[in-house]
JSON list of C-alpha atoms in Angstrom, two decimals:
[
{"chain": "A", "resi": 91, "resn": "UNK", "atom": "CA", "xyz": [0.00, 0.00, 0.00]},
{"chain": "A", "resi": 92, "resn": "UNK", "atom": "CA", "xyz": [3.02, 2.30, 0.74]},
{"chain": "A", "resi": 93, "resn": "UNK", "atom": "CA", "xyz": [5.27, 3.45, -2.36]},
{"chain": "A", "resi": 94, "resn": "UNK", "atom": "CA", "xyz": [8.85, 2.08, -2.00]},
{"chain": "A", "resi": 95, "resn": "UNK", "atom": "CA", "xyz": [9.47, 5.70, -2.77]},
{"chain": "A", "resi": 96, "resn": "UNK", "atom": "CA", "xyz": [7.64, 6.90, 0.23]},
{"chain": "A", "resi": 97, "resn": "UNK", "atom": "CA", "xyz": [9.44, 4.16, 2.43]},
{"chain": "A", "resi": 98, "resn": "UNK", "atom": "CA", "xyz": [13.19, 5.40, 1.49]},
{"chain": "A", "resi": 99, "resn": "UNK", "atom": "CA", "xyz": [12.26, 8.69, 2.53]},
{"chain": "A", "resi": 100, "resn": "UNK", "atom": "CA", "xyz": [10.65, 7.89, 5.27]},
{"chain": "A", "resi": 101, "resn": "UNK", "atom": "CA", "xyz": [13.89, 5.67, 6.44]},
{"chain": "A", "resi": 102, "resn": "UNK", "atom": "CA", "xyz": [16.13, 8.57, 5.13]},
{"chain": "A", "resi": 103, "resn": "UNK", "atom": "CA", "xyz": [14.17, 11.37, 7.23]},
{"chain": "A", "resi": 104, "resn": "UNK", "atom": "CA", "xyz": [14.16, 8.71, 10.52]},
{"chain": "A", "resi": 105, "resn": "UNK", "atom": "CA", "xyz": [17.98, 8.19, 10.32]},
{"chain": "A", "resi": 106, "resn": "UNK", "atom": "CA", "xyz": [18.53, 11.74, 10.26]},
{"chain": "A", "resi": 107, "resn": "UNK", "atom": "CA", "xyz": [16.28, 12.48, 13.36]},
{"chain": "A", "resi": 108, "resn": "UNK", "atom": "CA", "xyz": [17.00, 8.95, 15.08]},
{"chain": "A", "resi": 109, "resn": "UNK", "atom": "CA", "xyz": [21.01, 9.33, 14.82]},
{"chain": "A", "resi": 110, "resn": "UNK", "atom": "CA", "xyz": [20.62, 13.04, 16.86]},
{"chain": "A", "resi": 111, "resn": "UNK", "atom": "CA", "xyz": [21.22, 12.18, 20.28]},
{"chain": "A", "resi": 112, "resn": "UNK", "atom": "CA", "xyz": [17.49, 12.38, 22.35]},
{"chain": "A", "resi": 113, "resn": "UNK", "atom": "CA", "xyz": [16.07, 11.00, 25.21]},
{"chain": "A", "resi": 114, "resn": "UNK", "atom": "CA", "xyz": [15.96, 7.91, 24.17]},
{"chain": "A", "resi": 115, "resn": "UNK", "atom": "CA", "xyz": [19.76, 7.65, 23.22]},
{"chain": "A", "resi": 116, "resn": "UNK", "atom": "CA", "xyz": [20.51, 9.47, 26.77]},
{"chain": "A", "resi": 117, "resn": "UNK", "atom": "CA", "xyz": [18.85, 7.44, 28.66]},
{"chain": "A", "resi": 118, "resn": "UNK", "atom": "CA", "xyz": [20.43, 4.32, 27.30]},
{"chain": "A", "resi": 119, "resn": "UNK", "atom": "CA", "xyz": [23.51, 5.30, 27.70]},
{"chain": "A", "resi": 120, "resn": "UNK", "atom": "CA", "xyz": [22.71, 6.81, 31.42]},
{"chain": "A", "resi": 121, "resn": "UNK", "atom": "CA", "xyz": [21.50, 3.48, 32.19]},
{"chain": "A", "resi": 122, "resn": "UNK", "atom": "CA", "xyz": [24.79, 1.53, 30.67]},
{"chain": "A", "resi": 123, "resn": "UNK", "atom": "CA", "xyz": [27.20, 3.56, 32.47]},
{"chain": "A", "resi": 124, "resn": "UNK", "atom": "CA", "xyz": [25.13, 3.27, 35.83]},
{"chain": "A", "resi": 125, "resn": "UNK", "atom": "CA", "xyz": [23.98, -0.44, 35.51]},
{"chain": "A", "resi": 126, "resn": "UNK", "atom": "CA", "xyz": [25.75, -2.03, 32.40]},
{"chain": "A", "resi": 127, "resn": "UNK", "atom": "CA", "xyz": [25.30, -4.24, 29.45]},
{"chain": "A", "resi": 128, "resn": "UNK", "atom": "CA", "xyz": [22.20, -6.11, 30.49]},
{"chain": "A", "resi": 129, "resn": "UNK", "atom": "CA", "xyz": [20.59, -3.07, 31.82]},
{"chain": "A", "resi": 130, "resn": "UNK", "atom": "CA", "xyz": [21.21, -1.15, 28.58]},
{"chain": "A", "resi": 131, "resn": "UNK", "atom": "CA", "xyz": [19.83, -3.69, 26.02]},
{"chain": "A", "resi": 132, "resn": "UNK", "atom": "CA", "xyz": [16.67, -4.24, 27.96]},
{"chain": "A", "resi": 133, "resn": "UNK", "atom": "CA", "xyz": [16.18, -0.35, 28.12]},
{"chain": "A", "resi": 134, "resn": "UNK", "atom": "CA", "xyz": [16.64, -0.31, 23.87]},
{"chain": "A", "resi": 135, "resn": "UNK", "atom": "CA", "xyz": [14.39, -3.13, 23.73]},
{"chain": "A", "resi": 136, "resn": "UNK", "atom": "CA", "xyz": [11.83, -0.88, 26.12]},
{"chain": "A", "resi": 137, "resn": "UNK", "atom": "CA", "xyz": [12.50, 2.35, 24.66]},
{"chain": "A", "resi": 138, "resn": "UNK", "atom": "CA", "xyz": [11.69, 0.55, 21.33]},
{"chain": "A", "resi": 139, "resn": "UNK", "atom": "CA", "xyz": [8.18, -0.67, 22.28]},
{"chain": "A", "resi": 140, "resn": "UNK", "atom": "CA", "xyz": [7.42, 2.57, 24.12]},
{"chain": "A", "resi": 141, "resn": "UNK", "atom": "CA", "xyz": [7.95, 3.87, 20.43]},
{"chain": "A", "resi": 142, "resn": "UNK", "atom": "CA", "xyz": [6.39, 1.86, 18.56]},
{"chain": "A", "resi": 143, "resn": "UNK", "atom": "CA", "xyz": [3.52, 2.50, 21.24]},
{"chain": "A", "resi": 144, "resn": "UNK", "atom": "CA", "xyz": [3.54, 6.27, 20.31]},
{"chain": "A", "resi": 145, "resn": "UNK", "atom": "CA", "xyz": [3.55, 4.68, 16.68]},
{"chain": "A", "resi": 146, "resn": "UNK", "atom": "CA", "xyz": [-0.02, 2.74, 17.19]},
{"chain": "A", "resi": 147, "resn": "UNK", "atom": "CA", "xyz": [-1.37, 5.99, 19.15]},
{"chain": "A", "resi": 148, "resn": "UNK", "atom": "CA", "xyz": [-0.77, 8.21, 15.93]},
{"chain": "A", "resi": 149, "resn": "UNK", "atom": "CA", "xyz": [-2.43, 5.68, 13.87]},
{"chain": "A", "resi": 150, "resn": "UNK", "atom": "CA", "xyz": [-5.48, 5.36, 16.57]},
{"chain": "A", "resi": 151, "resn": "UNK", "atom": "CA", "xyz": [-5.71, 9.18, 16.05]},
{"chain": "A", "resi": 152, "resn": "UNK", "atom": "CA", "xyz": [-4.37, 10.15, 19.99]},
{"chain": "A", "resi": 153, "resn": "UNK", "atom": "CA", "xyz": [-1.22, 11.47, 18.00]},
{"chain": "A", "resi": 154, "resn": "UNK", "atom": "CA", "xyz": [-3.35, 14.28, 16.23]},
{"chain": "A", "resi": 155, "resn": "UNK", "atom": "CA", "xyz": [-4.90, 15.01, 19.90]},
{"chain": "A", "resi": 156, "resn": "UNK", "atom": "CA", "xyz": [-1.30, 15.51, 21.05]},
{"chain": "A", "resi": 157, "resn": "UNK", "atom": "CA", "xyz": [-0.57, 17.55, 18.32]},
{"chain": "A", "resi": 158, "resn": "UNK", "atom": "CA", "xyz": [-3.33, 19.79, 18.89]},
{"chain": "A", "resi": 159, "resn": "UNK", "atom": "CA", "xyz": [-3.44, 20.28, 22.62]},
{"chain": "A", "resi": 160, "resn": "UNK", "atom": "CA", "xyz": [-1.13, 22.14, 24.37]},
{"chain": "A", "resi": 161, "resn": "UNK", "atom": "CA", "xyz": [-1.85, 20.55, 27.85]},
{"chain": "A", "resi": 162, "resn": "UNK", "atom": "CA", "xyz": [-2.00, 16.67, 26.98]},
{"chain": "A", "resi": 163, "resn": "UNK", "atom": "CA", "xyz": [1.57, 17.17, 25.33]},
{"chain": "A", "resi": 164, "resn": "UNK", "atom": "CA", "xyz": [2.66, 19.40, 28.32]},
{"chain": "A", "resi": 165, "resn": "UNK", "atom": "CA", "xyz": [1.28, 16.66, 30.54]},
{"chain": "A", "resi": 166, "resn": "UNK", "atom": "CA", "xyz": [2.85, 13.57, 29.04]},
{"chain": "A", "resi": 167, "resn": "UNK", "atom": "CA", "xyz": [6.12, 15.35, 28.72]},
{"chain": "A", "resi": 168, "resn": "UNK", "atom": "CA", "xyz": [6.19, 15.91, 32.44]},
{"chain": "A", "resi": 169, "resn": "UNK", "atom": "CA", "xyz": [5.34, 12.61, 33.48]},
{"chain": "A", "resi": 170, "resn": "UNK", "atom": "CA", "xyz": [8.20, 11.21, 31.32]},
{"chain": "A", "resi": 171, "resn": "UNK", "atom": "CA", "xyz": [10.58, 13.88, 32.77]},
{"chain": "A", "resi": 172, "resn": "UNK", "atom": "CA", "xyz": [9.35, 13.32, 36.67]},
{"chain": "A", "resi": 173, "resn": "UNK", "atom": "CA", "xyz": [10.29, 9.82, 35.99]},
{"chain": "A", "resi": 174, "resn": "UNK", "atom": "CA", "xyz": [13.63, 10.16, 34.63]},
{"chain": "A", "resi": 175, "resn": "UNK", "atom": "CA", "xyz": [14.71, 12.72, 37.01]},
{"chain": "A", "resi": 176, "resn": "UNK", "atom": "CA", "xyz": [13.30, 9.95, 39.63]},
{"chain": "A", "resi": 177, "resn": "UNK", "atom": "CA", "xyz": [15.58, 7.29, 38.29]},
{"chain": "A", "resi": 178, "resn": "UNK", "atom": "CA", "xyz": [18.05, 10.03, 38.34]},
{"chain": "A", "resi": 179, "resn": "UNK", "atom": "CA", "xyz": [18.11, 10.56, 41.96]},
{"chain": "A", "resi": 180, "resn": "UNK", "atom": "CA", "xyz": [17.56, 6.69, 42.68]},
{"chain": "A", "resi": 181, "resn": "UNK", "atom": "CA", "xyz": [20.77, 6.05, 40.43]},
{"chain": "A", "resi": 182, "resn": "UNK", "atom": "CA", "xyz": [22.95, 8.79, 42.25]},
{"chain": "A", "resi": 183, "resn": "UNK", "atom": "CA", "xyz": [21.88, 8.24, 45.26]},
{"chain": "A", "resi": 184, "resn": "UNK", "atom": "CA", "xyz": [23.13, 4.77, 45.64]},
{"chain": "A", "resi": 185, "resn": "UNK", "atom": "CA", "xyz": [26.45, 5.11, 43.40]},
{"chain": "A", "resi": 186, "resn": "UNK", "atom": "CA", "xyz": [28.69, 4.12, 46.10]},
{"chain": "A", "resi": 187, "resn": "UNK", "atom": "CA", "xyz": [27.17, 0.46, 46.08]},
{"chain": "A", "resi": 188, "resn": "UNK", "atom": "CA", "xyz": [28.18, -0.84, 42.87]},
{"chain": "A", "resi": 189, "resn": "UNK", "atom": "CA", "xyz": [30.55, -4.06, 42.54]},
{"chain": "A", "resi": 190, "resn": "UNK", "atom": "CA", "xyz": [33.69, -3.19, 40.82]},
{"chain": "A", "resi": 191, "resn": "UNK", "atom": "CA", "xyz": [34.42, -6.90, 40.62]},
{"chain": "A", "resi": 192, "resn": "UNK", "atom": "CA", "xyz": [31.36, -7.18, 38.94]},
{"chain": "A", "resi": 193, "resn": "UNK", "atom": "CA", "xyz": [30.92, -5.01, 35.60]},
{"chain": "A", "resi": 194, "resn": "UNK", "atom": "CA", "xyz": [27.22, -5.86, 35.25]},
{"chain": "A", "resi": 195, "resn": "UNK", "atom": "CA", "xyz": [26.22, -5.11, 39.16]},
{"chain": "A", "resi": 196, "resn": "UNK", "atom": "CA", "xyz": [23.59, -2.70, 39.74]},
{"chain": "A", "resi": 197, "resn": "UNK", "atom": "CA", "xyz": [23.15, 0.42, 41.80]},
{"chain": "A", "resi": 198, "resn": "UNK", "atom": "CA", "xyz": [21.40, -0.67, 44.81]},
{"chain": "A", "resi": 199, "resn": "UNK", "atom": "CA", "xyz": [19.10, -2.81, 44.55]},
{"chain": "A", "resi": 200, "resn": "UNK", "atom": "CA", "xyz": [18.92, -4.90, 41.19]},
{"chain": "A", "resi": 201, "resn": "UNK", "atom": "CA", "xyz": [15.90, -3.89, 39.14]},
{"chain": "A", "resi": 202, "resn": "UNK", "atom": "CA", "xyz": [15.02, -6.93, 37.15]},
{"chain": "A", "resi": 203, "resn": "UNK", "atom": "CA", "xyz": [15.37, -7.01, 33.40]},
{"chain": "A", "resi": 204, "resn": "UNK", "atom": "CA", "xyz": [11.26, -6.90, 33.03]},
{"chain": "A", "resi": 205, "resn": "UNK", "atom": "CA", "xyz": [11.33, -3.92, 35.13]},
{"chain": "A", "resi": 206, "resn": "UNK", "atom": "CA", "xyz": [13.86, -2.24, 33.40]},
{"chain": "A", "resi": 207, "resn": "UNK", "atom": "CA", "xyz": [12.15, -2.81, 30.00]},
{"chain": "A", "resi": 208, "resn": "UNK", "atom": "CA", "xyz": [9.13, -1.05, 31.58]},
{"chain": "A", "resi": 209, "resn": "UNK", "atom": "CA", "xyz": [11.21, 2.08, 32.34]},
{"chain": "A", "resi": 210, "resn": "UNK", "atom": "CA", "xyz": [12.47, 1.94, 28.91]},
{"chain": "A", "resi": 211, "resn": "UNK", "atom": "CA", "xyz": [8.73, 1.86, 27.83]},
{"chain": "A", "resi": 212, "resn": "UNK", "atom": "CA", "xyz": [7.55, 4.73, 29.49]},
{"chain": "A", "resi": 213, "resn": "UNK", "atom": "CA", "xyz": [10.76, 6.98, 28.34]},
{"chain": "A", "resi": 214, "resn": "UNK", "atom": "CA", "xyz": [10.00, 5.80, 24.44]},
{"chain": "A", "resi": 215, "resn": "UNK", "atom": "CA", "xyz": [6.52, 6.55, 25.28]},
{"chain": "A", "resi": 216, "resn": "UNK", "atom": "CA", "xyz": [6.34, 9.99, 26.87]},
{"chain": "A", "resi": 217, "resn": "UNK", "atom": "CA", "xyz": [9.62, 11.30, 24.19]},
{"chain": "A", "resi": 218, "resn": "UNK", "atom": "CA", "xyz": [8.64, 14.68, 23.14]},
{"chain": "A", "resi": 219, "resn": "UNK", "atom": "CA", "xyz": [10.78, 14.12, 20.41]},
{"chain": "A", "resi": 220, "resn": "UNK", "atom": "CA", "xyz": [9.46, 10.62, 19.27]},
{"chain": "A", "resi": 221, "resn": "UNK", "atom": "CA", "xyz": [5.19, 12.82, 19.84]},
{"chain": "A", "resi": 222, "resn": "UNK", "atom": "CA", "xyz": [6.51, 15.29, 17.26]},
{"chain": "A", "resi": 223, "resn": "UNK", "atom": "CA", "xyz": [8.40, 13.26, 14.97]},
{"chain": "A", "resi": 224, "resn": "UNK", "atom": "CA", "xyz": [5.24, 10.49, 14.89]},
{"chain": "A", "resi": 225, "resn": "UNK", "atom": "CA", "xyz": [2.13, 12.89, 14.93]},
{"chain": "A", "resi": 226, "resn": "UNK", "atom": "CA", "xyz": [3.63, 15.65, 11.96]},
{"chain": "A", "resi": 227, "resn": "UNK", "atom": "CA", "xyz": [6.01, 13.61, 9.48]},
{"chain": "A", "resi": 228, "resn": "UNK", "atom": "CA", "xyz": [4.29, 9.75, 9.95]},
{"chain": "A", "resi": 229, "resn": "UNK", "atom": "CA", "xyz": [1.03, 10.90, 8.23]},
{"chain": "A", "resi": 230, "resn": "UNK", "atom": "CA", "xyz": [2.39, 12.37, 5.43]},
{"chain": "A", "resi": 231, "resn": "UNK", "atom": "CA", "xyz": [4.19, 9.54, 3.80]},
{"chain": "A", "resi": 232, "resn": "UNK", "atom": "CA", "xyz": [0.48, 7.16, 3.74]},
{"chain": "A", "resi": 233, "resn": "UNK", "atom": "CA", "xyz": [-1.10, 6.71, 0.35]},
{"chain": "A", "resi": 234, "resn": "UNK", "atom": "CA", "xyz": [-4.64, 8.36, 1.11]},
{"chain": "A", "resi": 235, "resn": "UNK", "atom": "CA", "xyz": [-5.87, 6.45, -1.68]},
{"chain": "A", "resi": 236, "resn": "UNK", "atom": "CA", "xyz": [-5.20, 3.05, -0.71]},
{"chain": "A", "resi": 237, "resn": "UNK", "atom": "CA", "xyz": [-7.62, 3.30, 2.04]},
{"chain": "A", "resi": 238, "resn": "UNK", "atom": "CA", "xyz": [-6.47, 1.57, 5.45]},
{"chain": "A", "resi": 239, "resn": "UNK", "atom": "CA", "xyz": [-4.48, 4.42, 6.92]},
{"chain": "A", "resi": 240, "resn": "UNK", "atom": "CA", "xyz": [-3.91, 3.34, 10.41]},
{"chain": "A", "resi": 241, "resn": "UNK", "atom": "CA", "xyz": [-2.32, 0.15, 8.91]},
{"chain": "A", "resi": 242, "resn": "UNK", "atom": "CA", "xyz": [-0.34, 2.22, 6.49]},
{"chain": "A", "resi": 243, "resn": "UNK", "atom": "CA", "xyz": [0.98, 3.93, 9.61]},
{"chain": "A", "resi": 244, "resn": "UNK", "atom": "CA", "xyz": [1.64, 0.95, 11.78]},
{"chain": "A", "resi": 245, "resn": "UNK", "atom": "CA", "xyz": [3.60, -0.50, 8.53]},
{"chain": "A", "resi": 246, "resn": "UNK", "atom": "CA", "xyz": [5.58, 2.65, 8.03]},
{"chain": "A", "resi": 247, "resn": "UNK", "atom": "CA", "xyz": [6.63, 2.74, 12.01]},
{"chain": "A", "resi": 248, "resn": "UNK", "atom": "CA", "xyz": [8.39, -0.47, 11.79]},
{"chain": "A", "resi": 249, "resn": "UNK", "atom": "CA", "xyz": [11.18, 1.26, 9.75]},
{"chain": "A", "resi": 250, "resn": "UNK", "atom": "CA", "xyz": [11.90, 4.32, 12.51]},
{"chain": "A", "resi": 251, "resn": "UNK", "atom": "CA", "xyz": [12.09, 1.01, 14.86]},
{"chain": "A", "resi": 252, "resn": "UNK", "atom": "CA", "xyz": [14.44, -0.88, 12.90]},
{"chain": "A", "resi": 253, "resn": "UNK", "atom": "CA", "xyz": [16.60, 2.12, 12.84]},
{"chain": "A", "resi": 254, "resn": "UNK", "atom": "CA", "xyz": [16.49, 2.63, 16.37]},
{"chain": "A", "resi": 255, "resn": "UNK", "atom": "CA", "xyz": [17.28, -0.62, 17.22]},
{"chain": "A", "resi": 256, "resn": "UNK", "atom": "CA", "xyz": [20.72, -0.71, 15.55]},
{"chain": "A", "resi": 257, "resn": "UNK", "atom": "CA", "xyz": [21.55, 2.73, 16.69]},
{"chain": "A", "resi": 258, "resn": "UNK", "atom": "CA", "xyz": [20.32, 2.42, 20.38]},
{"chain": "A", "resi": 259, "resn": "UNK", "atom": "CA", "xyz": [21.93, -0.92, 20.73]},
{"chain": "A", "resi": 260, "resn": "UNK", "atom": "CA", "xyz": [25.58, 0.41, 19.59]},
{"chain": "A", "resi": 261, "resn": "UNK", "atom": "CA", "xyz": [25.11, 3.55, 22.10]},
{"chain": "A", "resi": 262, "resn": "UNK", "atom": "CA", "xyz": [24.53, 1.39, 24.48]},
{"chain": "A", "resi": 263, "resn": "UNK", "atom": "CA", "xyz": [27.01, -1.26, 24.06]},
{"chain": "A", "resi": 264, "resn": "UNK", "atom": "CA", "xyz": [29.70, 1.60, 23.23]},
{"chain": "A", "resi": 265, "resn": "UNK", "atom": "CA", "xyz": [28.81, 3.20, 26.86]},
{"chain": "A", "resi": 266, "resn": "UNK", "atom": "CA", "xyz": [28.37, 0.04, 28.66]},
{"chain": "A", "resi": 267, "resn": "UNK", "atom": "CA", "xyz": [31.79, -1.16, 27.24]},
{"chain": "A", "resi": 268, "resn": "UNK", "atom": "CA", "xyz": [33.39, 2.42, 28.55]},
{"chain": "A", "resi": 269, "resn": "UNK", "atom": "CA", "xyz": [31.91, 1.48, 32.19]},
{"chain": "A", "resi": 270, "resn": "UNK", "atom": "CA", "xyz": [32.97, -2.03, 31.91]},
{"chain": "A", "resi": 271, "resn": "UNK", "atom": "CA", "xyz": [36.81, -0.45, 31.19]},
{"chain": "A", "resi": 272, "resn": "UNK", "atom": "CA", "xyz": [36.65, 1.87, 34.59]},
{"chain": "A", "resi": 273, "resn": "UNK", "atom": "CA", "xyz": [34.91, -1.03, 37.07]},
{"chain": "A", "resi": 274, "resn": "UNK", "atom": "CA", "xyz": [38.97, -1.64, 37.48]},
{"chain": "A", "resi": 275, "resn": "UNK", "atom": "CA", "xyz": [38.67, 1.37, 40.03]},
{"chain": "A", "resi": 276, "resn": "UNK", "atom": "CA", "xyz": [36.02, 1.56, 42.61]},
{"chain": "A", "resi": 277, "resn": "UNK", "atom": "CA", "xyz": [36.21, 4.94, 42.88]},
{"chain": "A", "resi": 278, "resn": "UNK", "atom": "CA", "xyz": [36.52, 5.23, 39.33]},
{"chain": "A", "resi": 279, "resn": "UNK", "atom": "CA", "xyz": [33.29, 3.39, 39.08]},
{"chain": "A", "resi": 280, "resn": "UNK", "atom": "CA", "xyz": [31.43, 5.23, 42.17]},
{"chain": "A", "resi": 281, "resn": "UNK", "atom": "CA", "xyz": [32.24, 8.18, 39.74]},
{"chain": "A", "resi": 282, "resn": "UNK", "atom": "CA", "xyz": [30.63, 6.63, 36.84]},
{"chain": "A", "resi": 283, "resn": "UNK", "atom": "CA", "xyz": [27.29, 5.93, 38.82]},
{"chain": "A", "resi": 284, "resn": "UNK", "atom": "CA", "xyz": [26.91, 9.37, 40.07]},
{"chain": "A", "resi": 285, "resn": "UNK", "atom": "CA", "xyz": [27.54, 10.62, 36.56]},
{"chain": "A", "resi": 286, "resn": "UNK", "atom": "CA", "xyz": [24.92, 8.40, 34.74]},
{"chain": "A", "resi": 287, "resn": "UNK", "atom": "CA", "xyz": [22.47, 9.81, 37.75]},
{"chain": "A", "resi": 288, "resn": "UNK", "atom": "CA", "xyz": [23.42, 13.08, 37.23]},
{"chain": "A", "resi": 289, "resn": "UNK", "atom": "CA", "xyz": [23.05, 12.67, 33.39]},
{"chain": "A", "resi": 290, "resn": "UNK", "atom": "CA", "xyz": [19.34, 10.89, 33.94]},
{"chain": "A", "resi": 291, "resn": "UNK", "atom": "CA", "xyz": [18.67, 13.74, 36.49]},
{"chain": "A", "resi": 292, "resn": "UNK", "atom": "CA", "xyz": [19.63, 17.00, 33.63]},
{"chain": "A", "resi": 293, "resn": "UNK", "atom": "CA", "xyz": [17.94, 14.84, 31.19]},
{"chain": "A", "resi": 294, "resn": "UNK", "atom": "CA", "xyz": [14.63, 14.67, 32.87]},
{"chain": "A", "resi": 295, "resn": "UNK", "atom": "CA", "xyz": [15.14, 18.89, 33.43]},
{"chain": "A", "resi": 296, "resn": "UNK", "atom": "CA", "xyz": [15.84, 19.22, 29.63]},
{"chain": "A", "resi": 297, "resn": "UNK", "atom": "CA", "xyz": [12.55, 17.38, 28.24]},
{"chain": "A", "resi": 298, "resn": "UNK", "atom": "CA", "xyz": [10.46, 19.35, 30.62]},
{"chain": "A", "resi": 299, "resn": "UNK", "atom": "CA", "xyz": [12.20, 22.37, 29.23]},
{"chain": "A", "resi": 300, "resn": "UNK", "atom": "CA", "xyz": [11.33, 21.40, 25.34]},
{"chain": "A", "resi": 301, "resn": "UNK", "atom": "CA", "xyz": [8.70, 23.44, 23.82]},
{"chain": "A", "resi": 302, "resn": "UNK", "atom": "CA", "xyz": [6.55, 22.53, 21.24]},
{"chain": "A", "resi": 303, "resn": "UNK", "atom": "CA", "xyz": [7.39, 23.21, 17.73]},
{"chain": "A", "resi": 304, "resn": "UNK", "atom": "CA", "xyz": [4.65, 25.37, 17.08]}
]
């Protein structure tokens, strides 16, 4: 239903906005330095679905009700930026009590690999930067004529997925590999901890900060 022409573009235009650093990329790479390989992968794997999720509410029509109101995009921006400044604090907070003999141990307690995918799926679905993306370019690339729009749209969201998936996954094995590197040094690691807190903490500040485009 969706030109192969319309596709490319649509892939071309994603890489361009997926391969800018975001949210998304930030936190995976906040949670890699703080928590490690394992951590990160299951945070691109719930960053992705988050996505995707924003994907399906475009295509259900929510994403035009974002797009128009000023206080349901204000509101889901904030909730995703309360939460990452919460892991934020959580993360630096408890910096001192990683393992360096252990390069995938966790800052206090271990948060389990199906919770972690649900933090990933709240950041991919509250991104103000995956809402704008998804609600103004997604729509434009669907052939009206075909018929079966939302389908068009869930088609066409595989590809900014896809995309993701490659580049999230090497940010985060890049940054976990980095941490992995200083757990030779406790203190170097401590350090490392407090930084991906303090990075999850002025990430949370900048999305709250991000306007709308219009």
């Amino acid at each position: 239903m969706v030109s192969t022409e319309n596709v490319l573009v649509f892939a071309a235009m994603s890489l361009l906005v997926i391969v800018i650093p975001g949210p998304s990329v930030l936190f995976v790479v906040g949670r890699a330095l703080a928590h490690g390989r394992r951590t990160a992968l299951a945070t691109v794997l719930g960053n992705l679905i988050g996505s995707y999720a924003l994907v399906c509410a475009v295509a259900g029509g929510l994403g035009a009700l974002v797009e128009r109101s000023a206080a349901v995009f204000t509101a889901v921006k904030l909730a995703g930026a309360a939460y990452l400044v919460y892991l934020g604090v959580h993360t630096f907070r408890h910096r001192g009590d990683l393992r360096a003999a252990n390069p995938d141990a966790s800052v206090g307690e271990r948060r389990g690999d199906l919770r972690t995918v649900l933090d990933g799926i709240l950041v991919g679905a509250t991104n103000p930067k995956g809402m704008v993306f998804f609600a103004a370019v997604l729509p434009q690339f669907v052939n009206h004529a075909a018929g079966h729009l939302p389908v068009q749209m869930m088609a066409l969201g595989l590809v900014p997925v896809v995309i993701g998936l490659i580049t999230d996954t090497l940010w985060g094995l890049g940054a976990a590999a980095a941490r992995s590197w200083l757990t030779r040094s406790e203190r170097r690691l401590s350090g490392v901890g407090g930084a991906g807190g303090l990075a999850l903490i002025g990430l949370g500040v900048t999305v709250a900060a991000t306007g709308r485009a219009d």
